[in-house]
XYZ file of C-alpha atoms in Angstrom:
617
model
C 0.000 0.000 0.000
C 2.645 2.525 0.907
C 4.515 1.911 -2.461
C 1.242 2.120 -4.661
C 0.621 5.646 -2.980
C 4.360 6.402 -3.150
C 3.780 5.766 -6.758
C 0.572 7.928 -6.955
C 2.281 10.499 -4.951
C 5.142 11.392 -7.537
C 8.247 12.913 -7.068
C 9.809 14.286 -3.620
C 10.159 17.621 -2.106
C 13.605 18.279 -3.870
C 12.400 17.422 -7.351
C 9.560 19.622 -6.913
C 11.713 22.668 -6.303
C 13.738 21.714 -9.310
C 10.139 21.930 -11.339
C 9.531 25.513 -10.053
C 12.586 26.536 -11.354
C 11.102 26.325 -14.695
C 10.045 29.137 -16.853
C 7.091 31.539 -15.824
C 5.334 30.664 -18.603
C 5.545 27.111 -18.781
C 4.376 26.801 -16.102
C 1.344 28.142 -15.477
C 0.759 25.949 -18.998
C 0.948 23.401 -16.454
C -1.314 24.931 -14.112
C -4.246 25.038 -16.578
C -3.284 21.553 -17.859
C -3.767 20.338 -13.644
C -7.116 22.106 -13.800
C -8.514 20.234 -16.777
C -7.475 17.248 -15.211
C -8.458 17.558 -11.918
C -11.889 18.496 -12.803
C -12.161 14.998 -15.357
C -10.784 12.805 -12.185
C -11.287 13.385 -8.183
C -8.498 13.657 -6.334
C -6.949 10.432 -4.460
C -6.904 10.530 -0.911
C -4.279 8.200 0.876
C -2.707 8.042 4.177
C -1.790 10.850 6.619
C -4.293 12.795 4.639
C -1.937 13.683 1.496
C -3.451 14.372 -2.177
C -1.818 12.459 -4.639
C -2.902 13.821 -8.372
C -3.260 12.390 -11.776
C -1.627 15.221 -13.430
C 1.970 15.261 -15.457
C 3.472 17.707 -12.064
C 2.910 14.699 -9.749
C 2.822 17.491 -6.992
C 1.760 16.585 -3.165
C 0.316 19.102 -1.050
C -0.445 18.879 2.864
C -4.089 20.309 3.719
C -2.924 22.549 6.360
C -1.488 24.640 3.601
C -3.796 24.115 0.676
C -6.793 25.147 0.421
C -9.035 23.250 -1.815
C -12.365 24.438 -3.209
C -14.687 22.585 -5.175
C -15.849 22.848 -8.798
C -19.239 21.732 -10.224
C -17.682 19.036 -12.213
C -16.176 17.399 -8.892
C -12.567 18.357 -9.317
C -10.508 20.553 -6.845
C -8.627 23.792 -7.862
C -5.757 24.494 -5.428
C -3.942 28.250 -4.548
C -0.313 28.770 -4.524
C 1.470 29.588 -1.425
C 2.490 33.001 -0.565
C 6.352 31.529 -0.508
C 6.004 30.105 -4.284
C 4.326 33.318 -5.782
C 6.765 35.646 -4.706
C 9.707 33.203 -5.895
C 8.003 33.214 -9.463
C 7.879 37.005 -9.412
C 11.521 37.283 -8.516
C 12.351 34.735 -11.468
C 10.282 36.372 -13.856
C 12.202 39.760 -12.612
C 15.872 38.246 -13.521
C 14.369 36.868 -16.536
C 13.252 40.397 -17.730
C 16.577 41.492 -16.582
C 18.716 39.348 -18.439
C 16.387 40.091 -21.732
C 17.139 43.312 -21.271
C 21.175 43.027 -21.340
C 21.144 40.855 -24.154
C 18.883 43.396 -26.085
C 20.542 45.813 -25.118
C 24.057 43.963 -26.203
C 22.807 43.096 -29.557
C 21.502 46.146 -30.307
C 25.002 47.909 -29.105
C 27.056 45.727 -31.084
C 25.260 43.627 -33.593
C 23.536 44.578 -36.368
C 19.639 42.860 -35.567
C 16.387 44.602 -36.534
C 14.808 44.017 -32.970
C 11.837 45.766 -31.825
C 11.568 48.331 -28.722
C 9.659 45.712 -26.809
C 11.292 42.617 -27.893
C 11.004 39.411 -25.773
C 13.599 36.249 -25.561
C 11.952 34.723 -28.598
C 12.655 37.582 -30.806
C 16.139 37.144 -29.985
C 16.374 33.788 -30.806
C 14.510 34.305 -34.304
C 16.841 37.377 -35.076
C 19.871 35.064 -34.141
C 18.712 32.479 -36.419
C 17.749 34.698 -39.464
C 21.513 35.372 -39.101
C 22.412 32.223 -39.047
C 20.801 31.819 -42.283
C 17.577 30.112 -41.037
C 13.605 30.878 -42.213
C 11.656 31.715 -39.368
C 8.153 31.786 -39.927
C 5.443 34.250 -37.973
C 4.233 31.669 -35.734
C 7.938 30.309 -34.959
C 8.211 27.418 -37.457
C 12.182 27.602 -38.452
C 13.816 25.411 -41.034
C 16.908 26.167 -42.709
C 16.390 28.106 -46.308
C 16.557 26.385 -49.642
C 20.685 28.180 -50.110
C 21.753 25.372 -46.755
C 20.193 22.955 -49.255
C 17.005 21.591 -47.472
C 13.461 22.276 -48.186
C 10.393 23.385 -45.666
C 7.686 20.986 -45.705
C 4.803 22.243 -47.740
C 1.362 22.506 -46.076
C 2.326 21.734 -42.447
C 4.030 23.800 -40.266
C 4.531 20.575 -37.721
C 7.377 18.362 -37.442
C 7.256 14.841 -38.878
C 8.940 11.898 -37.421
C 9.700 9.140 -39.477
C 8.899 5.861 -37.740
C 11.672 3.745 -36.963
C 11.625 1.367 -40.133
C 12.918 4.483 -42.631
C 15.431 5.282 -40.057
C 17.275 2.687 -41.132
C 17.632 3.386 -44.978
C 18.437 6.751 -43.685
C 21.188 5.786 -41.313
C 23.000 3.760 -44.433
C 23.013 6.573 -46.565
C 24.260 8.536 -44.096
C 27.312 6.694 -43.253
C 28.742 6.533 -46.941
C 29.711 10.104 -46.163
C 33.240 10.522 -45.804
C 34.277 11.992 -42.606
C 37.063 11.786 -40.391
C 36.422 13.206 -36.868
C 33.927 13.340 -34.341
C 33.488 16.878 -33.848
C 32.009 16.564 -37.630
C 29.616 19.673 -38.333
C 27.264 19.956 -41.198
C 27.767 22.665 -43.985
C 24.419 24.408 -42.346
C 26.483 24.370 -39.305
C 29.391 25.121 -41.001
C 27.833 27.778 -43.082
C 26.580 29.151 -39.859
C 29.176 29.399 -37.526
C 31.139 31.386 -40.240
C 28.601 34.246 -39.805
C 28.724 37.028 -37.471
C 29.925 34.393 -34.421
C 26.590 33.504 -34.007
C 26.108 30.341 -32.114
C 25.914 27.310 -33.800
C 25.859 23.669 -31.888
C 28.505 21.338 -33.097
C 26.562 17.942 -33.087
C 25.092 17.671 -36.667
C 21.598 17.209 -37.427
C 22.429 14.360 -39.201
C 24.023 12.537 -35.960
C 22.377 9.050 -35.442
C 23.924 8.528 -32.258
C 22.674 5.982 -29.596
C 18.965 7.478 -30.012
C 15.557 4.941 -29.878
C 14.107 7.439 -32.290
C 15.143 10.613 -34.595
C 14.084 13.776 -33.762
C 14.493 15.182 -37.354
C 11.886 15.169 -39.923
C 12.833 13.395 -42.928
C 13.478 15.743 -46.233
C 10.511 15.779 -48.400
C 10.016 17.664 -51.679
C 7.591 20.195 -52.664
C 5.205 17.480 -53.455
C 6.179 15.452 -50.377
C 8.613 12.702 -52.100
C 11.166 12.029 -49.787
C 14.956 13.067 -51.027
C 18.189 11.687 -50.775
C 20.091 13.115 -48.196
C 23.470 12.065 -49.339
C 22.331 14.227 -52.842
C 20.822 16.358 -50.531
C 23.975 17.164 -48.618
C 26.368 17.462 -51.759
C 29.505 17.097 -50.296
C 31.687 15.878 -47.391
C 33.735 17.136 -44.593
C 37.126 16.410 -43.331
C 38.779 17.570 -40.149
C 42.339 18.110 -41.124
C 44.417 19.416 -38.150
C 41.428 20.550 -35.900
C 40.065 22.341 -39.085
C 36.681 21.728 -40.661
C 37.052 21.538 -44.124
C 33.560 21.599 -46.734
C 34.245 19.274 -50.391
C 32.155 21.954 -52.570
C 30.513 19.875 -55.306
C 32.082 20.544 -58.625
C 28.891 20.372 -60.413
C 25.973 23.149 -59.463
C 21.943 23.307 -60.223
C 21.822 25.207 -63.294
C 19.320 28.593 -62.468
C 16.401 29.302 -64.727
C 16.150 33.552 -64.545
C 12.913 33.291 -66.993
C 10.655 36.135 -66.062
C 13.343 37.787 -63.955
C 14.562 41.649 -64.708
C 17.086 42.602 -66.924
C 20.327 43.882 -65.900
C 22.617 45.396 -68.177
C 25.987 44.539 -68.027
C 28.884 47.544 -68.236
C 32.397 47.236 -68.280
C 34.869 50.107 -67.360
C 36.906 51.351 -69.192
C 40.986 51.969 -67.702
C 41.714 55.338 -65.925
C 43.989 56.444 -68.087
C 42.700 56.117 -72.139
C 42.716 59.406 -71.976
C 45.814 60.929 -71.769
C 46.383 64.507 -69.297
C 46.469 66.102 -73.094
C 43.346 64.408 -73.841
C 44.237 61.924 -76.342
C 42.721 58.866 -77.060
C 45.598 56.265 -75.735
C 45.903 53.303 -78.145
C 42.553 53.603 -80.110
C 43.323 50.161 -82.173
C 43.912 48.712 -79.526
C 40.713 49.752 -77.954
C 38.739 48.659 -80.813
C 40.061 45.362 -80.472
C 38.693 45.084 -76.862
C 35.458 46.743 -77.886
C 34.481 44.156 -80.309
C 35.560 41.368 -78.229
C 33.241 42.468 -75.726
C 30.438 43.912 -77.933
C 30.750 39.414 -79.208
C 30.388 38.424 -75.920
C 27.078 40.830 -75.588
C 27.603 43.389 -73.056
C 25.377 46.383 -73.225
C 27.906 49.145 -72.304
C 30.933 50.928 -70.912
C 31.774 53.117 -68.623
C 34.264 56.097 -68.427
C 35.772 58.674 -66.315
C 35.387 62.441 -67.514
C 38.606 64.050 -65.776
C 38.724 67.804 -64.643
C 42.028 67.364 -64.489
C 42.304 66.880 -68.177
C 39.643 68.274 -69.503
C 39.721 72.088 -67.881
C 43.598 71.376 -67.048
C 44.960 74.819 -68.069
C 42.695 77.899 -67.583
C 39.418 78.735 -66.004
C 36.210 77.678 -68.630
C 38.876 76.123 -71.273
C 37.521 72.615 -71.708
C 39.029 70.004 -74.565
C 36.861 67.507 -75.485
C 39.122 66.240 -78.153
C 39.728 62.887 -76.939
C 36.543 61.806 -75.501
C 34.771 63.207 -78.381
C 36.627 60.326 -80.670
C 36.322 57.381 -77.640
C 32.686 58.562 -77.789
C 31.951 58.201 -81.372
C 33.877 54.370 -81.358
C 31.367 53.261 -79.024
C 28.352 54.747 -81.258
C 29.618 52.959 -84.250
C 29.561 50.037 -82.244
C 26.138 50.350 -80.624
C 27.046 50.497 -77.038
C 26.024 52.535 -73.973
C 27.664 54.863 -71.896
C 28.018 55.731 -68.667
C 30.391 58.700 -67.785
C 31.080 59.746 -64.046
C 31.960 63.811 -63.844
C 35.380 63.608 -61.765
C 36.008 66.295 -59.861
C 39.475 64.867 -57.564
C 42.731 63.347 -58.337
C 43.867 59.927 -59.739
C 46.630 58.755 -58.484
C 47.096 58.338 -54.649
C 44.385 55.624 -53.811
C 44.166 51.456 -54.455
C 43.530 50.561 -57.894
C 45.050 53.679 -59.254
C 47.356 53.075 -62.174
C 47.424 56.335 -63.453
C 48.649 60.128 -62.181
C 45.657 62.808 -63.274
C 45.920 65.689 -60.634
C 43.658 68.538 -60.106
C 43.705 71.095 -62.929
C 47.057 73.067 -63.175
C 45.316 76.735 -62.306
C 43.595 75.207 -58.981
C 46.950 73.784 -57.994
C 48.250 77.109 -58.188
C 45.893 78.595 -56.155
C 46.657 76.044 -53.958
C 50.224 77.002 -53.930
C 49.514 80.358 -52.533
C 45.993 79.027 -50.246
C 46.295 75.849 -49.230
C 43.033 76.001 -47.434
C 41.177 75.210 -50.507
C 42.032 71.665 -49.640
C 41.138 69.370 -46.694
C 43.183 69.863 -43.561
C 43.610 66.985 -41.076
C 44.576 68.006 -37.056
C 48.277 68.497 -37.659
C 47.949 70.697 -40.918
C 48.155 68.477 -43.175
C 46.838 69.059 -46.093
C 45.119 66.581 -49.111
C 45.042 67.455 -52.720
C 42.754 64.990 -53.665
C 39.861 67.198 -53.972
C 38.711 70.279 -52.590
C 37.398 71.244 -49.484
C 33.607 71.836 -48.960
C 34.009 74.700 -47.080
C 34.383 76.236 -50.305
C 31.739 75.612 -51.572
C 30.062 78.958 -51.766
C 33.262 80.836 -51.464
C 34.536 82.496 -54.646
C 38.235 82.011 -54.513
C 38.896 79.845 -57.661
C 39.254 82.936 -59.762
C 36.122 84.719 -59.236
C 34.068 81.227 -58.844
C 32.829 79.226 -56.162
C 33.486 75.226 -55.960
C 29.879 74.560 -56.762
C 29.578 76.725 -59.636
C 32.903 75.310 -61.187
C 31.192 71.967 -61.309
C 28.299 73.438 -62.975
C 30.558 75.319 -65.664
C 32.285 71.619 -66.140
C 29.199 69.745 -66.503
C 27.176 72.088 -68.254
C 30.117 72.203 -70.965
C 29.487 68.229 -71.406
C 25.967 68.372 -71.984
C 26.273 71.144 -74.914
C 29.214 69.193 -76.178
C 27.678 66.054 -76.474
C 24.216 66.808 -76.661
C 23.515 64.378 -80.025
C 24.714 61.609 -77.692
C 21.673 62.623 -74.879
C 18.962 62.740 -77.655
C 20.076 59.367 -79.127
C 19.822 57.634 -76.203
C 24.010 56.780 -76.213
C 24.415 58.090 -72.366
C 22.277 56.266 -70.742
C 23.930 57.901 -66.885
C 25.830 60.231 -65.108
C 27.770 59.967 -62.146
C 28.289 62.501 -60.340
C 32.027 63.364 -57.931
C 31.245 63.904 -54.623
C 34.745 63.826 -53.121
C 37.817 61.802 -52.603
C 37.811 58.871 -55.638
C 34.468 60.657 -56.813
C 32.862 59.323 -53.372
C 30.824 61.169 -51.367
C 33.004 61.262 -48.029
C 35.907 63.043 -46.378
C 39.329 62.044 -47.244
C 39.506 60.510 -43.606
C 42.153 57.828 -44.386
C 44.867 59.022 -47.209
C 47.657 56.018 -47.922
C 50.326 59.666 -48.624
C 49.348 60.321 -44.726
C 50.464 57.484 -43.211
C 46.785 55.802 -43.051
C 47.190 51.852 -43.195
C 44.182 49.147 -43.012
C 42.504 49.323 -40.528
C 42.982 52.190 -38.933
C 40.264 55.035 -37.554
C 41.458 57.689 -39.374
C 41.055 61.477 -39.034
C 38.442 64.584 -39.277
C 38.809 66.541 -42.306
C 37.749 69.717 -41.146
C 40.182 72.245 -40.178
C 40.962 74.235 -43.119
C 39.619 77.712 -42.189
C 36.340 77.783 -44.322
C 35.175 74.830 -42.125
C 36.284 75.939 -39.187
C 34.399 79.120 -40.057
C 31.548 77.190 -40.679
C 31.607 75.169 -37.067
C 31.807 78.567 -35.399
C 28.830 79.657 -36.998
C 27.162 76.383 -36.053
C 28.731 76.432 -32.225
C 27.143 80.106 -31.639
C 23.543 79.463 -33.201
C 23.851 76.367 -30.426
C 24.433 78.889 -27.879
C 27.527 77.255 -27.264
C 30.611 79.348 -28.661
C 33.271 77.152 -26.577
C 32.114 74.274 -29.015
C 34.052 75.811 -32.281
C 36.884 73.065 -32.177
C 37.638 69.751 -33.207
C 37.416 67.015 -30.234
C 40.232 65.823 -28.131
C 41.409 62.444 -27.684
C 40.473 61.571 -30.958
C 43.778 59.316 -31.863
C 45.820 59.711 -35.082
C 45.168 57.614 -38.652
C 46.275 54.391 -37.443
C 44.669 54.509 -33.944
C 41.612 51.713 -32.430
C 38.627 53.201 -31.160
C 39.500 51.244 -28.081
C 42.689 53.404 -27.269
C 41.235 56.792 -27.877
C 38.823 58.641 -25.329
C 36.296 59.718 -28.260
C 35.549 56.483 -29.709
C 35.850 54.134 -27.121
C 32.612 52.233 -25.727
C 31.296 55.084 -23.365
C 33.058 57.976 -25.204
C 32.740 61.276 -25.953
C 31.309 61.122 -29.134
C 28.386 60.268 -27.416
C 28.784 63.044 -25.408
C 26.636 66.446 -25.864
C 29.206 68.162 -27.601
C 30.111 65.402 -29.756
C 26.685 64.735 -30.711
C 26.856 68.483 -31.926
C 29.972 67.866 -33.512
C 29.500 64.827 -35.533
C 25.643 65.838 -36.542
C 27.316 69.075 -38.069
C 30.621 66.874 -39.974
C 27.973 64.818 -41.466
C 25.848 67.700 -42.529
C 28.237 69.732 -43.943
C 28.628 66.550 -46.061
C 24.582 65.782 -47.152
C 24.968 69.650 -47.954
C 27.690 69.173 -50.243
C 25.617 66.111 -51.776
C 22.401 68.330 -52.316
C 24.177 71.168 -53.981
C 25.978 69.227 -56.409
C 22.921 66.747 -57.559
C 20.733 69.621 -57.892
C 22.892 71.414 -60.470
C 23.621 68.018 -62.325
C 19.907 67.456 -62.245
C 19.325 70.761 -63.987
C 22.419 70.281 -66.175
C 21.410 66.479 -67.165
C 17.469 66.915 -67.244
C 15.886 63.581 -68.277
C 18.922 62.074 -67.527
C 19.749 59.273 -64.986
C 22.343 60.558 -61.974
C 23.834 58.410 -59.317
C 25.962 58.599 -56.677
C 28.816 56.888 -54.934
C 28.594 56.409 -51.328
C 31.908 54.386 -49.528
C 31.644 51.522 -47.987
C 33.449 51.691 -44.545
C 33.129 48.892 -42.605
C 35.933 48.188 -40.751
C 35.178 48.877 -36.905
C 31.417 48.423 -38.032
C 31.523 45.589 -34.952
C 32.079 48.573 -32.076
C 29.906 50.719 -30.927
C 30.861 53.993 -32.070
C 31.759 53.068 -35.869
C 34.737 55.073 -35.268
C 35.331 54.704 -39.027
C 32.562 55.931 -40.735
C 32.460 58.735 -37.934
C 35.677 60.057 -39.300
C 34.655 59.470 -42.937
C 31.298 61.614 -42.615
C 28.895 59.139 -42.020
C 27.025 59.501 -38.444
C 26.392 55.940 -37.915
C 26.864 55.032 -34.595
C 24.893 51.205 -32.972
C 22.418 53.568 -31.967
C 21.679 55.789 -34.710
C 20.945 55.173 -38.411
C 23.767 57.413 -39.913
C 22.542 56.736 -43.884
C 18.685 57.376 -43.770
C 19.370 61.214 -44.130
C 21.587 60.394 -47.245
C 19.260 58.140 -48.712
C 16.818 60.878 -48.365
C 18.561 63.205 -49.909
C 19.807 61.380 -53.093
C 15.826 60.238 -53.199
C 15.057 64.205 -53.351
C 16.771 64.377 -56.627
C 15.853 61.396 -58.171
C 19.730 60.444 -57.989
C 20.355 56.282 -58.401
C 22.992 55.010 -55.626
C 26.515 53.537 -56.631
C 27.440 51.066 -53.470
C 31.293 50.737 -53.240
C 32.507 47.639 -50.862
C 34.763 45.575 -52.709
C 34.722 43.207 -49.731
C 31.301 41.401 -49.513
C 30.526 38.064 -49.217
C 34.620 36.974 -49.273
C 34.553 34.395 -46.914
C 38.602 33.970 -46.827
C 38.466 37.294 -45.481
C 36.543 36.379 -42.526
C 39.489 37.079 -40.205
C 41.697 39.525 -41.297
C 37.933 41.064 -40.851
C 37.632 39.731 -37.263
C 40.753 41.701 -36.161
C 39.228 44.683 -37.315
C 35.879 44.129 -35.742
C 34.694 44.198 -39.222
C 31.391 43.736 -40.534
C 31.081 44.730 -44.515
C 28.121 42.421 -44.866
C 26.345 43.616 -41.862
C 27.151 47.223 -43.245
C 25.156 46.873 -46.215
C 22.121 45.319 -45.078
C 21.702 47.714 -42.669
């Protein structure tokens, strides 16, 4: 008798504090399931007047401390003590808590679209979106078609396959070739490769000493079960601790029926036109024009140098040698894209050619050097010049801005046939250093190296001008300076006071500071694009915007900070951009070299960087 009530009884008093350690929420799922079960069966009364219940919780209670009260149906609901109730409030409290640091973590240093009021499970859903996953609305999460397995169609529930297709299963499994135990699947693989987000190294795949799978077998859209060797395309060695992924040789060829078109342009080399602007080599161009024109690519694209162009006097312009390279590529049926550049070639990766500045702006140069960006020390950087002049006439009677209308204006009467035929089908516009709208924050002829901070651009006089004006409409005159601490070119945001987590930059002056650097910049953008709007009407424009994204991983993106772009973890840096390039109908030109290059990964770690996470933000 006292076993078959030991029995009905259940666990002891330890195991049912281990049960109330749960979470809040499962169990009071518990709770409800104990009422619909107590009110189906009466409750069992045994010796020394103890309750034993039917339900899954197995939970005895004395009388002297619960109260029962009875239902219609003849079951019993029962009240939790005062002691219990105030432990689940103070674990639903640390639960909140620790939500709120990992929130508060991710949203710091990741890069995860999470809501104000986010709970745990919104956490776990954005973790697994970045591990590549498909998360449905009502939580249903399978990996996506790229890992190379398929959702099950019509069902959102799992499916286990009864134990006689495990074994067909486990034989194909085992002809895959691994060596190893710590052998990880290329989902896993795939996975732990992105963004260090947690991935569990036993494999789905594992048929360990289990009664029964847990995994729903692989079914096609029409629910024919696959083969999971196919499936899995591949197999994984462990050579010296490393995991290493067979790629199939052989891929799934893509139908792109009923897809957009995308032209296809190739660019043409800095330098075919010479600083005297002469067509360089034009046999041998036509050679490479007809090879591509056989291999059907829609156009080309070429850089319209100031420097050679307008290279001698003010309003001079020479045409000469684009005018021939244009006419090759009519005869030939191409299209053309041309990007207006307004900065030196020369100083910068890739560059294989030396086009500087025109020779009348150097020489005003020569005798004010603040025409050009100034870093901290006084250095100055030819590349381009300054905003800050922007609306100041010092290039012989001219401002900046309406020296790049003169320019462009000049190339729309020139080649005007070439607009009405349809022949220039864009124009990019120069918006700074390598015709990219940004400061000149990290010049290779100043020392910068990969991957270091950089510097503010801003103290050549008309800028500083400019931030006065700025400080003193803030009612805050003391503000007319650069910040302190800020490091040199090759500096971490780690060992500076202004970028480090907890800064200054987050501070109330350099809040003011950075909000003005970056609007000095959107300025710059607006002025330029709405000249080459008028200049170019019915014309496509774009822009190119830099992609910085080394240091993207701290806090204050001490990188783009320097380059112009106010993009700290907790503010969105590019929406104002975005909004201004929308205002004048202006396409945008995404530079970053860098994504999706996997061998990369850790020369990127070392730099906290993220160029991925950069431009899907």
């Amino acid at each position: 008798m006292a076993t078959d009530m030991q029995r009905l009884v259940g666990t002891s008093e330890d195991d049912d504090e281990e049960d109330m350690e749960m979470d809040v929420k499962e169990e009071d799922d518990d709770e409800e399931d104990d009422m619909e079960k107590h009110i189906a069966t009466p409750p069992l009364v045994g010796v020394d007047g103890l309750i034993g219940s039917s339900s899954n919780n197995n939970r005895f209670h004395h009388p002297q401390i619960h109260e029962q009260a009875s239902t219609p149906g003849g079951g019993a609901r029962r009240s939790r003590p005062l002691e219990e109730k105030e432990r689940t409030k103070l674990r639903e409290r640390h639960r909140r808590a620790i939500t709120a640091r990992i929130l508060a973590g991710l949203r710091r240093h990741g890069n995860y679209n999470l809501r104000v009021r986010a709970d745990i499970n919104d956490v776990i859903a954005a973790l697994a979106r970045e591990a590549g996953w498909v998360v449905l609305p009502d939580g249903t999460t399978f990996p996506s078609r790229s890992q190379g397995s398929k959702p099950i169609s019509g069902t959102s529930a799992a499916v286990t396959p009864p134990s006689s297709q495990m074994v067909p299963q486990q034989a194909s499994l085992t002809s895959l070739k691994v060596i190893a135990s710590g052998y990880r699947s290329p989902v896993d693989y795939n996975a732990s490769r992105m963004k260090g987000v947690y991935a569990p190294n036993s494999s789905p795949y594992d048929s360990s000493s289990r009664g029964q799978s847990q995994i729903p077998s692989a079914l096609g859209d029409g629910g024919e079960p696959l083969d999971t060797q196919a499936l899995i395309g591949g197999s994984v060695e462990s050579v010296e601790a490393k995991q290493i992924v067979d790629v199939p040789s052989k891929f799934p060829e893509c139908d792109f029926a009923g897809t957009p078109y995308i032209p296809v342009y190739v660019m043409l080399p800095l330098g075919i036109i010479n600083v005297k602007s002469e067509l360089v080599d034009p046999d041998g161009l036509l050679k490479q024009l007809r090879i591509l024109k056989s291999i059907n690519v829609d156009g080309v694209t070429v850089d319209c140098w100031w420097g050679v162009v307008e290279a001698h006097a003010p309003q001079e312009y020479n045409w000469n040698g684009y005018r021939r390279l244009f006419q090759m590529v009519h005869e030939l049926k191409f299209k053309l894209q041309v990007m207006m550049s307004f900065h030196e070639c020369g100083g910068n990766v890739g560059d294989d050619v030396c086009i500087p500045l025109p020779h009348w702006v150097a020489e005003i140069g020569r005798s004010n050097p603040d025409i050009f960006f100034t870093d901290r020390e006084g250095r100055r950087n030819p590349e381009c010049l300054s905003w800050g002049i922007d609306k100041e006439r010092v290039l012989r009677g001219r401002t900046a801005i309406e020296v790049y209308f003169d320019y462009m204006r000049s190339f729309r009467a020139e080649f005007n046939e070439y607009f009405e035929d349809g022949l220039i089908s864009m124009i990019g516009v120069g918006l700074g250093p390598c015709g990219e709208l940004r400061y000149p924050s990290n010049p290779v002829k100043n020392g910068w190296r990969y991957p270091g901070i950089g510097e503010f651009q801003c103290y050549d006089q008309y800028l500083l001008k400019n931030l006065r004006k700025a400080a003193e409409a803030r009612g805050q005159a003391f503000w007319a300076r650069g910040p302190d601490n800020v490091g040199s070119y090759n500096s971490q945001p780690q060992e500076t006071g202004f970028f480090c987590d907890g800064g200054d930059y987050d501070g109330y002056f350099g809040r003011f500071f950075l909000k003005w650097y970056s609007q000095v910049l959107i300025d710059h953008g607006d002025r330029v694009l709405a000249l080459a709007k008028l200049a170019f009407d019915g014309t496509c424009i774009a822009a190119k915007l830099s992609g910085i994204y080394w240091w993207y991983r701290t806090a204050s993106h001490a990188a783009e900070l320097t380059a112009g772009f106010y993009n700290p973890s907790n503010r969105d840096g590019y929406a104002a951009i975005a909004a201004m390039l929308k205002k004048h109908g202006a396409a945008l030109n995404f530079t970053c070299p860098q994504l999706h290059v996997p061998d990369q990964q850790e020369n990127f770690s070392s730099a906290l960087a993220d160029p991925d996470g950069l431009a899907w933000c």
